[in-house]
Short mmCIF file of C-alpha atoms and ligand atoms in Angstrom, two decimals:
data_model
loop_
_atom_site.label_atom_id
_atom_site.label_comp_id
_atom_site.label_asym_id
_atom_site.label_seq_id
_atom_site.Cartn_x
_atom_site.Cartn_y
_atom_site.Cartn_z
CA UNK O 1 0.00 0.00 0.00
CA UNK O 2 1.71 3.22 -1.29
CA UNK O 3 -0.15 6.38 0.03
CA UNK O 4 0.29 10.21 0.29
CA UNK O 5 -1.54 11.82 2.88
CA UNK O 6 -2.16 15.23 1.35
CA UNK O 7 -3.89 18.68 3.41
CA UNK O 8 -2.54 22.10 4.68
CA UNK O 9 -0.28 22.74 7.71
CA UNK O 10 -2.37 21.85 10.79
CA UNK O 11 -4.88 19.51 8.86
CA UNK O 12 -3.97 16.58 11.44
CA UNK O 13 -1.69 14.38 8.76
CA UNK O 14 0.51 13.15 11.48
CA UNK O 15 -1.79 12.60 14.02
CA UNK O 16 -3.34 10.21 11.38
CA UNK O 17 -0.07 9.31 10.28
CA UNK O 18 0.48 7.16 13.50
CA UNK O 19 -2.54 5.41 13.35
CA UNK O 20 -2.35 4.53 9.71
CA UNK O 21 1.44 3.32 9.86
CA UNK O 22 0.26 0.96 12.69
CA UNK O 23 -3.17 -0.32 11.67
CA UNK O 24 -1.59 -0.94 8.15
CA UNK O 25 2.13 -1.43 9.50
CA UNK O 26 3.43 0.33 6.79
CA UNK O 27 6.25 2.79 7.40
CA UNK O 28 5.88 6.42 8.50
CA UNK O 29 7.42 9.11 6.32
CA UNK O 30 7.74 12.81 7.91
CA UNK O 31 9.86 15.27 5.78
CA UNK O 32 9.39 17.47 8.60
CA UNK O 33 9.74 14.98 11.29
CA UNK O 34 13.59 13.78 9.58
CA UNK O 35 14.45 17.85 8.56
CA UNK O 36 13.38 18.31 12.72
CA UNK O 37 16.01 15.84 13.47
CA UNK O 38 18.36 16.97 11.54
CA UNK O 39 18.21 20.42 13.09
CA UNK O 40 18.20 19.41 16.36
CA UNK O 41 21.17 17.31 15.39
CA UNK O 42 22.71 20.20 13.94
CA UNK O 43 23.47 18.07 10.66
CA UNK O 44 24.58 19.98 7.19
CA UNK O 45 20.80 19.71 5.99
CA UNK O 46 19.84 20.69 9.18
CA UNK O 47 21.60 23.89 8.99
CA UNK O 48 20.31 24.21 5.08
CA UNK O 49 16.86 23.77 6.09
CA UNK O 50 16.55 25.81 8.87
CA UNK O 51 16.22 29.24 7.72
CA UNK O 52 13.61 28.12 5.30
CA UNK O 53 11.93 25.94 8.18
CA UNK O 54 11.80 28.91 10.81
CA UNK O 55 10.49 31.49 7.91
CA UNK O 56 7.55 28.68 6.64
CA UNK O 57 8.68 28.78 3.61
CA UNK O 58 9.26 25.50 1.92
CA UNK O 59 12.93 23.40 1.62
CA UNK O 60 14.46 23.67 -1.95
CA UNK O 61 12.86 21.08 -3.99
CA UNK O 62 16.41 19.11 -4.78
CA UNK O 63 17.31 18.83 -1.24
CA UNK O 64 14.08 17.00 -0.26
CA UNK O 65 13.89 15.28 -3.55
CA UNK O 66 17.23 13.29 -2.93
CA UNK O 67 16.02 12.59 0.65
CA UNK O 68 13.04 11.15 0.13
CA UNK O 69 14.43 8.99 -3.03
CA UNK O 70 16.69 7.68 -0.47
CA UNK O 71 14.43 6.86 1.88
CA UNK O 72 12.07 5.59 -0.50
CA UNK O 73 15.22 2.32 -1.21
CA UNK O 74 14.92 1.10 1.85
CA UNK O 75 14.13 -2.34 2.83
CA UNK O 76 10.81 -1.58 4.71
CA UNK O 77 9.28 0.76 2.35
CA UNK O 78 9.01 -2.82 -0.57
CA UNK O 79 6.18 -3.59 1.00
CA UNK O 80 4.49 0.46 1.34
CA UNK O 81 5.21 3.16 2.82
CA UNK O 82 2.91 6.61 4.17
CA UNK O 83 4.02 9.84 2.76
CA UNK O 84 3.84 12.75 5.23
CA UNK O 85 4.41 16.16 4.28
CA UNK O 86 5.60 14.97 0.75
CA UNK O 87 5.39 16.22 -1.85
CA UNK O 88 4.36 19.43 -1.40
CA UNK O 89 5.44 20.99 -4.74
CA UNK O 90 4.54 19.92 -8.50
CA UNK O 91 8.64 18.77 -9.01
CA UNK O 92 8.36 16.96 -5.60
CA UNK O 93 5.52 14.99 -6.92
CA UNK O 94 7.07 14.42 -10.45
CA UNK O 95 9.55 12.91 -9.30
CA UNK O 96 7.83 11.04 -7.07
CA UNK O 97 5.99 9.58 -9.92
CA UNK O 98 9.60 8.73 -11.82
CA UNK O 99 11.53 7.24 -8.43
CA UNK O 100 8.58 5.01 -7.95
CA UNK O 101 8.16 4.44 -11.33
CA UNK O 102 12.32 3.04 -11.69
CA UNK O 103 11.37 0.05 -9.48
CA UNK O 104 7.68 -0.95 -11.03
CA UNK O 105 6.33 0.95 -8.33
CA UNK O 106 3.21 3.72 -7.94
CA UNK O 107 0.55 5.47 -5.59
CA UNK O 108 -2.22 3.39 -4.48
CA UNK O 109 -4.13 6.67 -3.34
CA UNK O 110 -3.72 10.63 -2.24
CA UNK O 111 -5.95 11.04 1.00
CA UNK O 112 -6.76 14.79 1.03
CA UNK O 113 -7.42 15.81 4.54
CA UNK O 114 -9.66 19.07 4.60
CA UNK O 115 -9.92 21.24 7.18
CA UNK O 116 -10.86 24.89 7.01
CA UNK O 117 -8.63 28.07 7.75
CA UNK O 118 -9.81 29.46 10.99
CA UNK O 119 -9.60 25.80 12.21
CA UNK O 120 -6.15 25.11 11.28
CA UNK O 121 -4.94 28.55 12.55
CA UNK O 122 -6.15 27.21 16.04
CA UNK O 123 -4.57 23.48 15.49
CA UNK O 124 -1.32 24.64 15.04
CA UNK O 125 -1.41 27.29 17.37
CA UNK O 126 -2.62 25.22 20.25
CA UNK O 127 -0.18 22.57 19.13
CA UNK O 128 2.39 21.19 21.54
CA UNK O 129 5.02 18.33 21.10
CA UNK O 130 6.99 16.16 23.36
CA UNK O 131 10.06 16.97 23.51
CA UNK O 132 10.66 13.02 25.33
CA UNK O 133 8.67 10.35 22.83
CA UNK O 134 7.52 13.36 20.30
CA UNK O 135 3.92 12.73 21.34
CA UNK O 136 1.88 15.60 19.80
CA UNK O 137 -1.05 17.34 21.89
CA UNK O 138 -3.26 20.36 21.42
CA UNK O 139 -3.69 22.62 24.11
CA UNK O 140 -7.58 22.47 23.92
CA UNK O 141 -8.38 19.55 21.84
CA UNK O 142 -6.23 17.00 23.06
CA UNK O 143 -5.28 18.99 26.40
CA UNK O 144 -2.05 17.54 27.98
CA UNK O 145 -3.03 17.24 32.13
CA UNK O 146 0.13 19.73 32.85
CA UNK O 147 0.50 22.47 30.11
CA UNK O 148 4.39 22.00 30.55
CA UNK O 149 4.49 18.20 30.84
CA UNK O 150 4.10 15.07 28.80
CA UNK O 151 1.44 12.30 30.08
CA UNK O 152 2.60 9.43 28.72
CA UNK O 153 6.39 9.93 29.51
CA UNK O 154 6.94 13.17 31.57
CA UNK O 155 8.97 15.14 28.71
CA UNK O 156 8.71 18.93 28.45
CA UNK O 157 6.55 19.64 26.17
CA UNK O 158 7.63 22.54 23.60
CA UNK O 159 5.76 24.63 20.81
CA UNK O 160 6.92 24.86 17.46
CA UNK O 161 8.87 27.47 16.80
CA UNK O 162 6.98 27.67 13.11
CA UNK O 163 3.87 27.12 15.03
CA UNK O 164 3.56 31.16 15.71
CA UNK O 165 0.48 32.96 13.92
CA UNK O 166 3.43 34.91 12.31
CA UNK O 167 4.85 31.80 10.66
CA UNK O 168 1.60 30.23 10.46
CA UNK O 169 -0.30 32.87 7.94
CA UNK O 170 3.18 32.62 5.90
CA UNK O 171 2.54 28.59 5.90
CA UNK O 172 -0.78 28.78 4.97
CA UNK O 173 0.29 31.08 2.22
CA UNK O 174 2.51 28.72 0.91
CA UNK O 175 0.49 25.51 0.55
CA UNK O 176 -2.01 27.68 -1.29
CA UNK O 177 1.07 28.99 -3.81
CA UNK O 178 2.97 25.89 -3.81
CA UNK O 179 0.98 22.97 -2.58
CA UNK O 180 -2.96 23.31 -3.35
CA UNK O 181 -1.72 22.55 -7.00
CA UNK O 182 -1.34 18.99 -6.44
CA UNK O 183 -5.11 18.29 -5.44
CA UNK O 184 -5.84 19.38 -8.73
CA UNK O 185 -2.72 16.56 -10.04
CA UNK O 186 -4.17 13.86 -8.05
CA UNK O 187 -7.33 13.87 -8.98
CA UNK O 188 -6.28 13.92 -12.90
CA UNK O 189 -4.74 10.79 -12.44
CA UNK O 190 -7.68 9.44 -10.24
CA UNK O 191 -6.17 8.76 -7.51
CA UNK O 192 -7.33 11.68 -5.22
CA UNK O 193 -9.90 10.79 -2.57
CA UNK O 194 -11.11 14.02 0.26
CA UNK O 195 -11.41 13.65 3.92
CA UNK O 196 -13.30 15.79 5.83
CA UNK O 197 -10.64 16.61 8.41
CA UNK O 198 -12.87 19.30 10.43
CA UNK O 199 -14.22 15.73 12.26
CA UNK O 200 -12.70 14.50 15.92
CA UNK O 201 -9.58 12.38 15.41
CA UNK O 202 -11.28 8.60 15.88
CA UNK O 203 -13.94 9.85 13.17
CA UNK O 204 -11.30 10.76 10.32
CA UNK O 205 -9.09 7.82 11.44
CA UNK O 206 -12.32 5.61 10.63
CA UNK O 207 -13.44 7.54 7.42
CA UNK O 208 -9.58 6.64 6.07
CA UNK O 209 -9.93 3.32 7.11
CA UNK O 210 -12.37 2.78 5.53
CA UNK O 211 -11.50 3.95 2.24
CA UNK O 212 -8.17 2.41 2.75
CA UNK O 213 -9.76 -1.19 2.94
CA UNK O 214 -11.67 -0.44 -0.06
P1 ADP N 1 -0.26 18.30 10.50
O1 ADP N 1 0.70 17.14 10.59
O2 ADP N 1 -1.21 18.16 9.34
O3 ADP N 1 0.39 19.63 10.52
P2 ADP N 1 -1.07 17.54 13.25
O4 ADP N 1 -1.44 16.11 13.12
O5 ADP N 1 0.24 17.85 13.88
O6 ADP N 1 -1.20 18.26 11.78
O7 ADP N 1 -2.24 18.28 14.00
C1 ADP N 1 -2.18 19.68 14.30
C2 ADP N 1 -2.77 19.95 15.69
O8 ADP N 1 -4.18 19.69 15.67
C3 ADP N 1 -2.21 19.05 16.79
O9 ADP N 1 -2.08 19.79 17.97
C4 ADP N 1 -3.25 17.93 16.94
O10 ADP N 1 -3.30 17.46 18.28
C5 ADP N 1 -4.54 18.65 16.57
N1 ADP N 1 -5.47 17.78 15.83
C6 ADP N 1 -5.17 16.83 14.91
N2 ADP N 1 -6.30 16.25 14.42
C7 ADP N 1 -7.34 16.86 15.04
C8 ADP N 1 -8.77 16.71 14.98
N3 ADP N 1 -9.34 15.83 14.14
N4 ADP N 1 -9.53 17.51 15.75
C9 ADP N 1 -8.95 18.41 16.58
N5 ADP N 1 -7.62 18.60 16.71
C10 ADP N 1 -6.82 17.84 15.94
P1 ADP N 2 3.07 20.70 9.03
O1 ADP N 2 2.93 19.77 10.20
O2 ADP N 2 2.68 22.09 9.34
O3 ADP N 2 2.36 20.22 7.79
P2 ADP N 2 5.75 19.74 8.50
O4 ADP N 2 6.21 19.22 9.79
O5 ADP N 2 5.28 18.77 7.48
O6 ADP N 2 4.62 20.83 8.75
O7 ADP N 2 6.87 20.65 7.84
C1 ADP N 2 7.54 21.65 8.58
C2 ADP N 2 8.46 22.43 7.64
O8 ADP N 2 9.44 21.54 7.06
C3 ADP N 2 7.78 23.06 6.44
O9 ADP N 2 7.21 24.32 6.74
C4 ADP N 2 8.94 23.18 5.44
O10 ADP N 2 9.80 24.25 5.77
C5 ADP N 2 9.71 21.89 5.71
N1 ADP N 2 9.23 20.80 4.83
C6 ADP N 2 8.64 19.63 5.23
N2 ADP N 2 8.34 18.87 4.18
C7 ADP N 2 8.73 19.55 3.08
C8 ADP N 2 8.66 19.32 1.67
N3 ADP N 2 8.13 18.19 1.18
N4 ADP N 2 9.16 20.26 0.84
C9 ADP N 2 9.72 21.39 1.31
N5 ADP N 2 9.80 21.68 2.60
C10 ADP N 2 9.30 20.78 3.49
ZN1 ZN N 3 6.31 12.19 26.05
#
């Protein structure tokens, strides 16, 4: 099973993500979650994507391209993988279509997770990570018993530093520019299905399910 989960910034891709990648065991892919690391790590694509991270604006295409690709060989993807946050751009998803393509592979289905603007200013706003097993909460609708503290493992939580309505408008702003686009390439080549994301977390996890099994 090869899917891309598709929506804007704050649309709740990977708190579906996690669920998917363990009802279907298929593997997890974050571009965010691995550039993340990589900052944190203070790598040499850490330090290149940075600056474009901390604006909201997107990583150059040929950075992400080649780290994906590479990801993409690996051992556990054979059997299917879950695209996160990728692509995001029209390149990014044309050469998604060749890489796959190389090794007889191709998209099973694009899940478009929609969620209106006003909503997703307040997801990503509200949203807070752990900083111990990266457990993601939201301040009001998946409240965290301390403010400051992880419940399942006692990390600090911390808030994005992208996750500012500053940074946020300039995100939304760019999937619009950049990554709305690609609903419109998806659903030329069929394989495009929408998912009302505005719905509580077990809902859309059930709605994807479902058309997952289908
Ligand atoms: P994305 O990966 O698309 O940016 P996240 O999965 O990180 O989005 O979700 C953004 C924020 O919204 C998080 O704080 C998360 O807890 C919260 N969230 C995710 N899905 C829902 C939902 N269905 N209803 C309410 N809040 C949600
Ligand atoms: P969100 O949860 O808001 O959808 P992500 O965690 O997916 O955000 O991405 C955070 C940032 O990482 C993006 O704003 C962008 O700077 C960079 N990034 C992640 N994926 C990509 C990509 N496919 N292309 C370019 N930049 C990316
Ligand atoms: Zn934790």
């Amino acid at each position: 099973m090869n899917i891309v989960l598709l929506g804007p910034p704050g649309a709740g891709k990977g708190t579906q993500a996690i669920r998917i990648s363990a009802h279907f065991d298929i593997p997890h892919i974050s571009t965010g979650d691995i550039f993340r690391r990589a900052v944190a790590q203070k790598t040499a694509l850490g330090l290149k994507a940075k600056e474009f991270m901390d604006r909201g604006d997107l990583v150059p295409d040929e950075v992400v391209i080649g780290i994906v690709k590479q990801r993409l060989e690996e051992p556990d993807c054979s059997t299917g993988f879950l695209l996160d946050g990728f692509p995001r751009t029209v390149p990014q998803a044309e050469a998604l279509v060749d890489a796959l393509t190389v090794g007889g592979r191709a998209l099973d289905k694009v899940l478009n997770i929609e969620v209106d603007r006003d909503e997703l200013i307040r997801r990503l706003t509200g949203r807070r990570t752990c900083r111990g097993c990266g457990k993601v909460f939201h301040l009001i609708f998946d409240p965290p018993k301390s403010s400051t503290t992880c419940d399942i493992c006692g990390g600090a939580l911390w808030q994005r530093e992208d996750d500012s309505e500053e940074t946020v408008i300039n995100r939304l702003k760019v999937y619009e520019a950049q990554t709305a686009p690609l609903v419109d390439f998806y659903r030329a080549q069929g394989l495009l299905v929408a998912v009302d994301g505005r719905q509580p977390v077990e809902v859309v996890f059930s709605r994807i399910d479902e058309i997952l099994h289908a």
